Structure formats: structure tokens, C-alpha cells
Coordinates of N, CA and C in Angstrom, one line a residue:
M1 N 6.3 -0.5 6.3 CA 6.7 -1.7 6.4 C 6.6 -2.5 7.0
T2 N 6.9 -3.8 6.7 CA 5.6 -5.3 6.8 C 6.6 -5.4 8.6
R3 N 5.6 -4.9 9.6 CA 6.4 -5.9 11.1 C 6.7 -7.1 11.1
D4 N 5.7 -7.7 10.4 CA 5.9 -9.8 10.7 C 6.7 -9.9 9.7
V5 N 8.0 -10.0 10.5 CA 9.3 -10.0 9.8 C 9.4 -11.8 9.4
A6 N 9.7 -12.6 8.6 CA 9.7 -13.7 8.3 C 11.9 -13.7 8.5
T7 N 12.4 -14.4 9.4 CA 13.9 -14.6 9.7 C 14.8 -15.6 9.7
V8 N 16.0 -16.2 9.6 CA 16.3 -16.9 9.8 C 17.4 -17.0 11.1
S9 N 17.6 -18.2 11.6 CA 18.7 -17.8 12.6 C 20.3 -18.2 12.1
P10 N 21.4 -17.8 12.9 CA 23.0 -17.6 12.4 C 23.1 -19.2 11.8
D11 N 22.4 -19.9 13.1 CA 23.0 -21.3 12.7 C 21.9 -22.6 11.8
D12 N 21.3 -21.9 11.2 CA 20.2 -22.0 10.4 C 21.0 -22.8 9.1
T13 N 20.1 -23.8 9.0 CA 21.7 -24.4 7.2 C 21.3 -24.2 6.0
V14 N 22.0 -24.1 4.8 CA 21.6 -23.6 3.9 C 20.8 -24.5 3.1
A15 N 20.2 -25.6 3.1 CA 19.2 -26.5 3.2 C 18.4 -26.7 4.3
E16 N 18.2 -25.9 5.3 CA 16.5 -25.2 5.7 C 16.2 -24.4 5.5
V17 N 17.0 -23.6 5.1 CA 16.5 -22.2 4.4 C 16.2 -22.2 3.4
A18 N 16.7 -22.7 1.9 CA 16.6 -23.3 0.5 C 15.0 -23.8 0.5
Q19 N 14.8 -25.0 1.3 CA 13.4 -25.3 1.9 C 12.4 -24.3 1.9
R20 N 12.8 -23.1 3.2 CA 12.0 -22.0 3.1 C 11.5 -21.4 1.5
I21 N 12.5 -21.2 1.1 CA 12.0 -20.1 0.3 C 11.3 -21.0 -0.7
V22 N 11.4 -21.9 -1.0 CA 10.7 -22.9 -2.0 C 8.9 -23.1 -1.5
E23 N 8.9 -23.2 -0.6 CA 7.7 -23.2 0.2 C 7.3 -22.4 0.4
S24 N 7.8 -21.1 0.2 CA 7.2 -19.4 0.1 C 7.2 -18.9 -0.9
E25 N 5.3 -18.3 -1.1 CA 5.3 -17.5 -2.4 C 6.0 -16.6 -2.6
S26 N 6.4 -16.0 -1.4 CA 7.0 -14.5 -1.7 C 8.6 -13.8 -1.5
H27 N 9.0 -14.9 -0.6 CA 10.5 -14.5 -0.2 C 11.9 -15.5 -0.6
N28 N 12.4 -14.5 -1.4 CA 13.7 -14.9 -1.8 C 14.6 -15.0 -0.7
G29 N 14.8 -14.1 -0.3 CA 16.2 -13.7 1.7 C 15.5 -13.4 2.5
F30 N 16.0 -13.7 3.7 CA 15.7 -13.7 4.8 C 16.8 -12.9 5.4
P31 N 16.4 -11.4 6.2 CA 17.6 -11.1 7.5 C 17.8 -12.4 8.8
V32 N 19.2 -12.3 9.0 CA 19.3 -13.0 9.7 C 19.8 -12.7 11.1
V33 N 18.8 -13.4 11.7 CA 18.9 -12.5 13.4 C 19.0 -13.5 14.4
S34 N 19.7 -12.7 15.4 CA 20.0 -13.5 16.8 C 19.9 -12.3 17.9
G35 N 18.9 -13.0 18.8 CA 18.9 -11.5 20.0 C 18.0 -10.7 19.3
G36 N 17.3 -11.1 18.4 CA 16.3 -9.8 17.8 C 17.3 -8.7 17.5
R37 N 19.0 -8.7 17.1 CA 19.6 -7.9 16.3 C 19.6 -8.5 14.9
V38 N 19.8 -8.0 13.8 CA 20.0 -7.9 12.5 C 21.6 -8.3 12.2
E39 N 21.9 -10.1 12.1 CA 23.4 -10.0 11.9 C 24.0 -10.4 10.1
G40 N 23.0 -10.4 9.7 CA 23.5 -9.8 8.1 C 21.5 -10.1 7.2
F41 N 22.0 -11.0 6.4 CA 20.9 -11.0 5.3 C 21.8 -11.8 4.1
V42 N 20.8 -12.7 3.8 CA 20.4 -13.7 2.9 C 19.8 -13.9 1.8
T43 N 20.5 -14.2 0.7 CA 19.6 -14.3 -0.3 C 19.6 -15.5 -1.0
A44 N 18.4 -16.0 -2.3 CA 18.6 -16.9 -2.6 C 20.7 -17.4 -3.6
S45 N 20.6 -16.2 -4.3 CA 21.6 -16.5 -4.7 C 22.9 -17.2 -3.9
D46 N 23.2 -16.4 -2.7 CA 24.0 -16.7 -1.4 C 24.0 -18.6 -1.2
L47 N 22.7 -18.8 -1.5 CA 22.3 -20.4 -1.2 C 23.4 -21.2 -2.2
L48 N 23.0 -20.1 -3.4 CA 23.1 -21.2 -4.8 C 24.8 -21.5 -4.0
R49 N 25.9 -20.9 -4.1 CA 27.2 -20.8 -3.9 C 27.8 -21.4 -2.9
A50 N 27.1 -21.7 -1.8 CA 27.0 -22.5 -0.5 C 26.9 -24.2 -0.3
A51 N 27.5 -24.7 0.4 CA 27.0 -26.4 0.4 C 25.8 -26.8 1.5
D52 N 25.0 -27.7 1.2 CA 23.8 -27.5 2.0 C 24.1 -27.5 3.3
A53 N 24.9 -28.3 3.9 CA 25.3 -28.2 5.6 C 25.9 -26.9 6.0
D54 N 26.0 -25.8 5.1 CA 26.9 -24.6 6.0 C 25.9 -23.8 6.5
P55 N 26.3 -23.0 7.5 CA 25.5 -22.2 8.7 C 25.1 -20.8 7.7
M56 N 24.3 -19.8 8.5 CA 24.4 -18.9 7.9 C 25.5 -18.0 7.9
F57 N 25.5 -18.2 8.8 CA 26.6 -17.4 9.4 C 27.9 -17.3 8.4
K58 N 28.0 -18.2 7.8 CA 29.2 -18.4 6.5 C 28.8 -17.9 5.8
V59 N 27.6 -18.3 5.4 CA 26.9 -17.4 3.7 C 27.0 -16.1 3.6
M60 N 25.7 -15.6 4.6 CA 24.8 -13.9 4.6 C 26.4 -12.9 4.7
S61 N 26.0 -12.2 3.7 CA 26.3 -10.8 3.2 C 26.3 -10.2 5.2
E62 N 27.1 -10.1 5.4 CA 27.7 -8.7 7.1 C 27.9 -7.6 6.6
E63 N 27.5 -6.9 5.1 CA 27.9 -5.4 4.8 C 26.5 -5.1 4.5
L64 N 25.8 -4.8 5.3 CA 24.5 -4.7 5.3 C 24.0 -3.8 5.4
L65 N 22.9 -2.7 4.5 CA 22.1 -1.5 4.1 C 20.9 -2.1 5.3
V66 N 20.8 -0.4 6.2 CA 19.5 -1.0 6.9 C 18.6 0.4 6.8
A67 N 17.3 0.7 7.1 CA 16.6 1.9 7.0 C 16.3 1.8 8.7
H68 N 16.3 2.9 9.3 CA 16.0 3.2 10.4 C 14.3 3.8 10.4
P69 N 13.0 3.6 11.1 CA 11.8 3.4 11.4 C 11.8 4.6 11.4
D70 N 12.2 6.1 11.9 CA 11.8 7.5 11.5 C 12.4 7.8 9.9
M71 N 13.1 7.3 8.6 CA 13.5 7.4 7.8 C 12.2 7.7 6.4
D72 N 12.1 8.5 6.1 CA 11.0 8.6 4.9 C 11.2 7.8 3.7
V73 N 9.9 7.3 3.5 CA 9.3 6.4 2.6 C 10.2 6.7 1.2
D74 N 10.3 8.3 0.5 CA 11.3 8.0 -0.5 C 13.0 7.9 0.0
A75 N 13.3 8.6 1.3 CA 13.9 8.0 1.3 C 15.0 6.5 1.1
A76 N 13.8 5.8 1.9 CA 13.7 4.2 1.8 C 14.0 3.8 0.2
A77 N 13.2 4.4 -0.9 CA 13.1 4.2 -2.2 C 14.2 4.4 -2.9
R78 N 14.5 5.6 -2.2 CA 16.2 5.6 -3.3 C 17.6 4.8 -2.9
V79 N 17.8 4.6 -1.2 CA 18.7 3.7 -0.7 C 18.2 2.3 -1.8
I80 N 17.0 1.8 -1.8 CA 16.3 0.5 -3.1 C 16.9 1.1 -4.2
L81 N 16.6 1.8 -4.8 CA 16.8 1.4 -6.0 C 18.2 1.9 -6.6
R82 N 19.2 3.0 -5.4 CA 20.3 2.8 -6.0 C 21.3 1.4 -5.6
S83 N 20.9 1.0 -4.7 CA 21.9 -0.5 -4.3 C 21.3 -1.6 -5.2
G84 N 20.2 -1.2 -5.3 CA 19.8 -2.9 -6.3 C 19.5 -4.1 -5.6
I85 N 19.0 -3.2 -4.9 CA 18.7 -5.0 -3.4 C 17.0 -4.7 -3.4
Q86 N 16.3 -5.7 -3.1 CA 15.1 -5.9 -3.1 C 14.4 -5.5 -1.5
K87 N 15.2 -6.5 -0.6 CA 14.5 -5.9 0.9 C 15.7 -4.8 1.5
L88 N 14.6 -3.9 2.1 CA 15.5 -3.2 3.1 C 15.2 -3.3 4.6
P89 N 16.5 -4.3 5.5 CA 15.6 -4.1 7.0 C 15.4 -2.7 8.0
V90 N 14.5 -2.4 8.7 CA 14.2 -1.7 9.8 C 15.0 -1.8 10.4
V91 N 16.1 -1.5 11.7 CA 16.3 -1.7 12.5 C 16.1 -0.5 13.5
D92 N 16.3 -0.4 14.7 CA 15.6 0.5 15.7 C 17.4 0.5 15.9
D93 N 17.3 2.0 17.0 CA 18.4 2.7 17.5 C 19.4 1.0 18.5
A94 N 18.9 0.5 18.8 CA 19.1 -0.4 19.8 C 19.6 -1.8 18.5
G95 N 19.4 -1.6 17.1 CA 19.7 -2.6 16.5 C 19.0 -3.7 16.6
K96 N 17.8 -3.6 16.9 CA 16.4 -4.1 16.7 C 15.6 -4.1 15.7
L97 N 15.6 -5.6 15.1 CA 14.8 -5.3 13.9 C 13.3 -5.5 14.2
V98 N 12.8 -4.1 13.6 CA 11.1 -3.7 13.7 C 10.4 -3.8 12.8
G99 N 11.1 -4.2 11.3 CA 10.2 -4.2 10.6 C 10.8 -4.5 9.1
I100 N 10.8 -4.9 8.2 CA 11.4 -4.7 6.7 C 10.2 -4.2 5.6
I101 N 11.2 -3.1 4.8 CA 10.5 -2.7 3.5 C 11.4 -3.1 2.5
S102 N 10.2 -4.2 1.0 CA 10.5 -4.1 -0.5 C 9.8 -3.2 -1.4
N103 N 10.8 -2.9 -2.5 CA 11.2 -3.0 -3.5 C 9.2 -2.6 -3.9
A104 N 9.1 -3.9 -3.9 CA 7.1 -3.2 -4.2 C 6.6 -2.8 -3.3
D105 N 6.9 -2.9 -1.8 CA 6.4 -1.8 -1.6 C 6.5 -0.2 -1.2
V106 N 7.3 -0.2 -1.6 CA 7.9 1.5 -2.2 C 7.0 1.8 -3.3
I107 N 7.1 0.4 -4.4 CA 5.9 1.5 -5.4 C 4.7 1.3 -5.5
R108 N 4.4 0.5 -3.6 CA 2.9 0.7 -4.0 C 2.6 1.9 -3.3
S109 N 3.6 1.6 -2.5 CA 3.3 3.4 -2.0 C 3.3 4.8 -2.5
Q110 N 3.7 4.1 -3.8 CA 3.6 5.5 -4.7 C 2.1 5.7 -5.1
I111 N 1.9 4.4 -5.3 CA 0.4 4.6 -6.1 C -0.8 5.0 -5.8
E112 N -1.5 5.8 -6.2 CA -2.8 6.5 -5.7 C -2.4 7.0 -4.7
R113 N -1.2 7.8 -4.6 CA -1.2 8.6 -3.0 C -1.9 10.1 -2.4
A114 N -2.5 9.7 -1.4 CA -3.0 10.9 -1.4 C -2.5 11.8 -0.8
T115 N -2.1 12.5 -0.8 CA -1.1 13.7 -0.7 C -2.0 15.1 -0.1
P116 N -1.7 15.6 0.9 CA -2.1 17.3 1.0 C -2.3 18.0 0.0
E117 N -1.4 17.6 -0.7 CA -1.3 18.9 -1.8 C -2.6 18.7 -3.2
K118 N -2.6 17.3 -3.0 CA -3.5 16.5 -4.1 C -4.8 17.3 -3.3
V119 N -4.9 17.1 -2.2 CA -6.0 17.4 -1.4 C -6.9 18.6 -1.2
G120 N -5.2 19.7 -1.0 CA -5.3 21.3 -1.1 C -6.7 21.9 -3.1
K121 N -5.8 21.1 -3.5 CA -5.9 20.8 -5.1 C -7.4 21.2 -5.5
L122 N -8.0 19.9 -4.9 CA -9.3 20.1 -5.0 C -9.9 20.7 -3.9
L123 N -9.8 20.4 -3.1 CA -10.7 21.9 -2.1 C -10.1 22.9 -2.5
R124 N -9.6 23.4 -3.5 CA -9.6 24.9 -4.0 C -10.5 25.1 -5.2
T125 N -10.1 23.5 -5.7 CA -11.5 24.0 -6.9 C -12.6 23.2 -6.7
L126 N -13.2 22.6 -5.3 CA -14.8 23.3 -5.4 C -14.7 24.5 -5.0
E127 N -13.8 25.1 -4.0 CA -14.2 26.7 -3.5 C -14.1 27.3 -5.0
T128 N -13.1 27.2 -5.7 CA -13.8 27.9 -6.9 C -14.8 27.8 -7.9
I129 N -15.3 26.5 -8.7 CA -16.0 26.2 -9.2 C -17.8 26.5 -8.6
H130 N -17.8 26.2 -7.1 CA -19.2 26.3 -6.4 C -19.4 27.4 -5.7
N131 N -18.7 28.3 -5.7 CA -18.1 29.3 -4.8 C -18.9 29.1 -3.3
V132 N -17.8 28.1 -2.3 CA -18.4 27.6 -1.4 C -17.3 28.0 -0.4
E133 N -17.3 27.5 1.0 CA -16.0 28.1 1.7 C -15.9 26.4 1.9
A134 N -14.3 25.8 2.1 CA -14.9 24.0 2.7 C -13.1 24.1 3.7
T135 N -13.6 23.6 4.5 CA -12.2 23.4 5.2 C -12.2 21.9 5.3
E136 N -10.9 21.1 5.8 CA -10.4 19.7 5.6 C -9.6 19.2 6.9
E137 N -10.1 18.5 7.0 CA -10.4 18.1 8.2 C -9.5 16.5 8.2
R138 N -8.9 15.7 8.9 CA -8.6 14.2 8.7 C -9.3 13.7 10.3
R139 N -10.3 12.9 9.5 CA -11.0 11.9 10.8 C -11.2 10.6 9.9
E140 N -11.6 9.9 11.2 CA -11.8 8.0 10.9 C -12.9 8.0 10.4
V141 N -12.9 7.5 9.0 CA -14.6 7.5 8.3 C -15.4 6.4 8.6
A142 N -16.5 5.6 8.9 CA -16.8 4.2 8.2 C -16.9 4.3 7.0
I143 N -16.9 3.2 6.4 CA -16.9 2.4 5.2 C -18.6 2.8 5.0
D144 N -19.9 2.0 5.5 CA -20.4 1.8 5.7 C -21.2 3.1 4.6
D145 N -20.4 4.3 5.4 CA -21.6 5.7 5.0 C -21.0 6.0 3.8
L146 N -19.9 6.1 3.4 CA -19.4 6.7 2.2 C -20.0 6.1 1.4
V147 N -20.3 7.3 0.4 CA -21.4 7.5 -1.1 C -20.3 6.7 -2.0
P148 N -19.8 6.1 -3.1 CA -19.1 5.9 -4.0 C -19.3 6.6 -5.0
T149 N -18.6 7.0 -5.6 CA -18.0 7.6 -6.8 C -18.1 7.2 -8.6
Q150 N -17.6 5.7 -8.1 CA -17.5 4.9 -9.4 C -17.6 4.3 -9.3
G151 N -18.4 3.3 -10.2 CA -19.5 1.8 -9.6 C -18.6 0.7 -9.9
R152 N -17.4 0.7 -10.3 CA -16.7 -0.3 -10.6 C -14.8 -0.6 -10.3
V153 N -14.7 -1.1 -9.3 CA -13.1 -1.5 -9.3 C -12.5 -3.0 -9.6
Y154 N -10.8 -3.3 -9.7 CA -10.5 -4.1 -10.8 C -10.0 -5.1 -9.4
A155 N -10.5 -6.5 -9.7 CA -10.0 -7.3 -8.7 C -8.6 -7.6 -8.9
D156 N -7.5 -7.9 -9.8 CA -6.6 -7.5 -9.9 C -5.7 -6.2 -8.5
E157 N -6.4 -5.1 -9.2 CA -5.6 -3.8 -8.3 C -6.3 -4.2 -6.2
L158 N -7.6 -4.7 -6.6 CA -8.1 -4.8 -5.4 C -7.0 -5.7 -4.5
E159 N -6.7 -6.8 -5.1 CA -5.3 -7.3 -4.0 C -4.3 -6.6 -3.5
G160 N -3.9 -6.1 -4.9 CA -3.0 -5.2 -4.1 C -3.4 -4.1 -2.6
R161 N -4.6 -3.4 -2.7 CA -5.0 -2.9 -2.2 C -5.3 -3.5 -0.7
R162 N -5.4 -4.7 -0.6 CA -5.9 -5.5 0.8 C -4.5 -6.2 0.7
Y163 N -3.4 -6.3 0.0 CA -1.8 -6.2 0.7 C -1.3 -5.5 1.4
E164 N -1.8 -4.0 0.9 CA -1.4 -2.7 1.7 C -2.6 -2.7 3.2
L165 N -3.6 -2.9 3.0 CA -4.7 -3.1 4.2 C -3.6 -3.9 5.3
E166 N -3.3 -5.1 4.8 CA -2.5 -6.0 5.8 C -1.8 -5.9 6.6
R167 N -1.1 -5.5 5.9 CA 0.2 -4.6 6.1 C 0.7 -3.5 6.5
G168 N -0.4 -2.2 7.2 CA -0.1 -1.4 7.4 C -0.1 0.2 6.2
L169 N 0.5 -0.3 5.2 CA 0.5 0.5 4.2 C -0.3 1.9 3.5
T170 N -1.9 1.4 4.0 CA -2.5 2.2 3.1 C -2.4 3.5 3.5
E171 N -2.7 4.0 2.3 CA -3.2 5.7 2.0 C -4.6 6.1 2.5
P172 N -4.6 7.2 2.8 CA -5.3 7.7 3.4 C -6.6 8.2 2.2
L173 N -8.4 7.5 2.8 CA -9.3 8.0 1.7 C -9.3 9.7 1.3
V174 N -10.1 9.6 0.5 CA -10.1 11.0 0.5 C -11.4 11.3 0.1
V175 N -12.8 12.1 1.0 CA -13.9 12.4 1.5 C -14.5 13.3 1.1
I176 N -15.4 13.5 0.5 CA -16.2 15.1 1.0 C -17.2 14.9 1.5
D177 N -17.0 15.7 2.3 CA -18.8 16.0 3.4 C -19.7 17.2 2.8
N178 N -20.4 16.8 2.4 CA -21.2 17.6 1.6 C -22.9 17.9 2.3
G179 N -22.4 18.6 3.5 CA -23.9 18.3 4.4 C -24.2 17.0 4.6
G180 N -24.0 16.8 5.0 CA -23.4 15.2 6.2 C -23.3 14.2 4.8
Q181 N -23.1 14.1 3.5 CA -23.5 12.9 2.8 C -22.0 13.2 2.1
L182 N -21.7 11.4 2.7 CA -19.6 11.7 2.6 C -19.4 10.9 1.5
L183 N -19.3 11.6 0.4 CA -18.7 11.8 -1.1 C -17.6 10.9 -1.0
L184 N -17.2 9.6 -1.8 CA -16.3 9.1 -2.3 C -15.3 9.5 -2.8
A185 N -14.3 10.7 -3.1 CA -13.6 11.3 -4.1 C -12.5 10.5 -4.2
D186 N -11.9 9.5 -4.2 CA -10.6 9.1 -4.5 C -10.7 7.9 -3.4
G187 N -9.7 6.8 -4.0 CA -9.5 5.3 -2.7 C -10.6 4.4 -3.1
H188 N -11.3 4.4 -4.5 CA -11.9 3.3 -4.4 C -11.8 1.9 -4.3
H189 N -10.6 1.7 -4.9 CA -10.1 0.6 -4.7 C -9.6 -0.1 -3.3
R190 N -9.6 1.3 -1.8 CA -8.7 0.8 -1.1 C -10.1 0.5 0.0
A191 N -11.5 1.5 -0.2 CA -12.2 1.2 0.6 C -13.3 -0.2 0.5
M192 N -12.5 -0.2 -1.0 CA -13.6 -1.9 -1.6 C -12.6 -2.7 -0.6
A193 N -11.3 -2.7 -0.3 CA -10.7 -3.9 0.0 C -10.7 -3.8 1.6
A194 N -10.6 -2.8 2.0 CA -11.3 -2.5 3.8 C -12.9 -3.5 3.8
H195 N -13.5 -3.1 2.4 CA -15.1 -3.3 2.7 C -15.0 -5.1 3.0
T196 N -14.4 -5.4 2.1 CA -14.4 -7.2 1.5 C -13.3 -8.0 2.4
T197 N -12.6 -7.5 3.5 CA -12.0 -7.4 4.7 C -12.3 -8.1 6.0
G198 N -13.3 -6.9 6.3 CA -14.5 -6.7 7.5 C -13.4 -5.4 8.0
V199 N -12.8 -4.3 7.2 CA -12.8 -3.8 8.4 C -13.6 -2.3 8.1
E200 N -13.9 -1.8 9.2 CA -15.7 -1.1 9.4 C -15.3 0.2 9.3
S201 N -13.8 0.5 9.2 CA -13.8 2.3 9.4 C -12.5 2.5 8.6
M202 N -11.7 3.6 8.0 CA -10.3 3.9 7.5 C -10.3 5.7 7.7
D203 N -9.0 6.0 7.9 CA -8.4 7.4 8.2 C -8.9 8.0 6.9
A204 N -9.3 9.2 6.8 CA -9.5 9.9 5.5 C -8.8 11.7 5.7
Y205 N -8.9 11.9 4.3 CA -9.5 13.1 4.5 C -10.6 13.9 3.9
V206 N -11.2 14.1 5.0 CA -12.3 15.0 4.6 C -12.4 16.8 4.1
I207 N -13.2 16.7 2.9 CA -12.8 18.2 2.6 C -15.0 18.4 3.3
V208 N -14.9 19.8 4.2 CA -16.0 19.6 4.5 C -16.6 20.8 3.5
L209 N -17.5 20.9 3.1 CA -18.6 22.3 2.4 C -18.9 22.4 3.7
G210 N -18.6 24.4 3.7 CA -19.6 25.2 4.1 C -21.2 25.0 4.1
R211 N -21.6 24.6 3.0 CA -22.7 24.7 2.9 C -23.3 23.4 1.1
R212 N -24.8 22.3 1.4 CA -24.3 21.4 0.3 C -24.8 22.5 -0.8
V213 N -24.1 22.1 -1.5 CA -24.2 21.8 -3.2 C -24.4 21.0 -4.5
D214 N -24.2 21.3 -5.0 CA -25.1 20.5 -6.2 C -23.8 19.7 -6.9
L215 N -23.3 18.5 -6.4 CA -22.3 18.1 -7.1 C -22.0 17.2 -8.7
G216 N -21.3 17.2 -9.0 CA -21.6 16.7 -10.0 C -20.7 14.9 -10.1
M217 N -20.1 14.9 -9.1 CA -20.3 13.5 -8.6 C -21.4 13.0 -7.8
A218 N -21.7 13.7 -7.0 CA -22.9 13.1 -6.3 C -24.1 13.0 -7.3
R219 N -24.3 13.3 -8.8 CA -25.4 13.3 -9.6 C -24.9 11.9 -10.5
T220 N -23.9 11.7 -10.4 CA -23.6 10.4 -11.2 C -23.7 9.6 -10.6
A221 N -22.9 9.7 -8.7 CA -23.1 8.4 -7.9 C -25.0 8.1 -8.2
K222 N -25.8 8.7 -7.9 CA -27.4 8.7 -8.4 C -27.4 8.2 -9.3
K223 N -27.3 8.7 -10.5 CA -27.6 8.0 -11.9 C -27.0 7.0 -12.1
E224 N -26.0 6.3 -11.2 CA -25.6 4.8 -11.6 C -26.2 3.9 -10.2
G225 N -26.7 4.6 -9.3 CA -28.2 4.0 -8.2 C -26.5 3.3 -7.2
L226 N -25.1 4.3 -6.7 CA -24.6 3.9 -6.0 C -25.0 4.5 -4.9
A227 N -25.7 4.2 -3.6 CA -25.7 4.8 -2.5 C -24.6 3.9 -1.1
N228 N -24.2 3.4 -1.7 CA -22.9 2.6 -0.7 C -22.2 1.6 -0.8
V229 N -21.3 0.5 -0.9 CA -20.1 0.6 -1.4 C -20.6 -1.0 -1.9
E230 N -21.1 -1.4 -1.5 CA -22.1 -2.8 -1.8 C -23.0 -2.8 -3.1
D231 N -23.0 -1.3 -3.7 CA -22.7 -1.0 -4.9 C -22.1 -1.5 -5.9
V232 N -21.3 -1.4 -5.2 CA -19.9 -1.0 -6.6 C -19.1 -2.7 -6.7
S233 N -19.9 -3.0 -8.1 CA -19.0 -4.1 -8.7 C -17.8 -4.4 -9.1
I234 N -17.2 -5.9 -8.7 CA -15.7 -6.1 -8.7 C -15.6 -6.4 -9.8
V235 N -15.4 -6.2 -11.0 CA -14.6 -6.7 -11.8 C -13.7 -7.7 -12.3
D236 N -13.9 -9.0 -12.6 CA -12.9 -10.0 -11.8 C -12.5 -10.8 -13.6
Y237 N -13.7 -10.5 -14.6 CA -12.8 -11.2 -15.8 C -12.3 -9.8 -16.8
A238 N -11.8 -8.3 -16.1 CA -11.4 -8.1 -16.9 C -9.7 -6.8 -16.3
R239 N -9.1 -6.6 -17.2 CA -8.1 -6.5 -16.6 C -8.1 -4.2 -16.3
H240 N -7.2 -4.1 -15.7 CA -6.6 -2.4 -15.7 C -6.6 -2.0 -17.2
P241 N -7.0 -1.2 -17.9 CA -7.0 -0.5 -18.8 C -5.9 -0.3 -19.0
L242 N -4.8 0.2 -18.0 CA -2.6 0.1 -18.0 C -2.7 -0.8 -18.5
V243 N -2.9 -2.1 -18.1 CA -2.0 -3.4 -18.2 C -2.3 -3.9 -19.6
E244 N -4.2 -3.5 -19.7 CA -4.5 -4.4 -21.0 C -3.7 -3.0 -22.0
A245 N -3.1 -2.1 -22.1 CA -2.2 -1.3 -23.3 C -0.9 -1.6 -23.5
T246 N -0.7 -2.9 -22.2 CA 0.8 -2.8 -22.3 C 1.3 -4.4 -23.2
E247 N 0.1 -5.0 -22.3 CA -0.4 -5.9 -22.9 C -0.1 -6.3 -24.4
R248 N -0.3 -5.0 -25.1 CA -0.7 -5.1 -26.4 C 0.7 -4.8 -27.2
F249 N 2.2 -4.3 -26.2 CA 3.1 -3.8 -26.8 C 3.9 -5.1 -26.7
K250 N 3.5 -5.9 -26.0 CA 4.7 -7.8 -25.9 C 4.1 -8.7 -27.2

């Protein structure tokens, strides 16, 4: 969820809130909050049906769907999908607003998910192919210590990862500790988002190999001259291949 929530008060007028929406790049509605408690929610369509001088307490919807901070993101996604709303306020047991989750946040949370199942599958694959014992750790890794295994990232996708990073939505990286060499197996856009915004370390699932082995991804990194994240190119003149494929159908 986003913790820094833009809100309006019950006494704000339609004209005032409409102006905030016009000036905003991302808001088409706001929780209506008084004393920290959510009283309702107002959308741009609500404003269109009201007079400029009307206060929010007359315009807002009081039949409000909210999430609890402990709600699983998948459950929040179901609420958003089935109700058709775009934003779901997150409210604690005292009725206080603590954050908000949007449909875009839900979509981003499903992209490049570093699930335990995904990490476990990679661990078992490494054990089978290289006949080596491996263990899994969860730790903070320094971005500058990582050896990337792909040579480029896309600027448009990088923006999405910066958005996640700023709002605490970023998934952990997946790293292979091969005899002290930290190979970045998954999460290049996340790592580059951290690097370009001055974040020095990130949470990671780390697969620790019992002995150093000759990994194909390590050979690829060496062949492409990838020693650290500084060597990764940001492609700002091309779009992600999936976006390009979608464009061809338009």
C-alpha cells in the first residue's frame, strides 16, 4: 500500500477538490478524512454531479469498501476486481486511515513476483544440474556487490520499478551466492531502480551453493563484460518486446 495518502476533508468544496484533481497527475478521487478517520470517498464522477460550492460530506459516497493492513494482497485484488473500484483505503482497527492500494498497485505486485516457490524451483534446478547442495537465505545485499546476468533494462519498465521502490512495494531480488560471487538471477529492473535512485541495498532471496560451480549465467556475465550494475545499459529508445507486440495488434 501507499502510506502517504492524499486526502480531502468533509468541508472542502467541489470546486476545491476538482482543482486538486486537475493539478494532479495521478488522482481521480480521494478518501474523505476527518480526525484521521475515513468518512467516505469522492471520485471525479461524483464531483460532476454536484454544485461547485457543495461540501464533500454532501457529495461523498459513505458506502465504503476498505481493507485491513493485515489483508493479503490477493484478497485486496479480489475486492478491487469484483467491485470495480480503482482505489481501496486501508483502515486499522481504530478506523484510522493508514494507507491506500490502487488497482495499479495490485497489478504491479503481480509482476516479477519473487515467490518462495519460484526460488525453490531455481534452487532444486541448480542442485540437480550441478550436483551441488544448496541452501536458501533471506538477507540484505549491497547493490554494488551484485554481478548482473543480463546486459540491459528498459527505461519504461524501470519507471515502474522506481514507483514500487518509492512506495515500499518492491519484491525481493533473487541472488545466487556462488562461492562469494553474488550473481543477480532475477530482479534486474528492481536492482537498477535502486542503483539509479541511490538505494544502496535491497532485500533478497539468496541461494547459497555448497561449493563454487561453473554456472552458465556467470560465463554469460563475463562474456558480456558485466562486473556490476554500472555495466547494465538502460535502453531508452526501445520498448519492451511485449509492448511492441501489443502495439502491432492496434
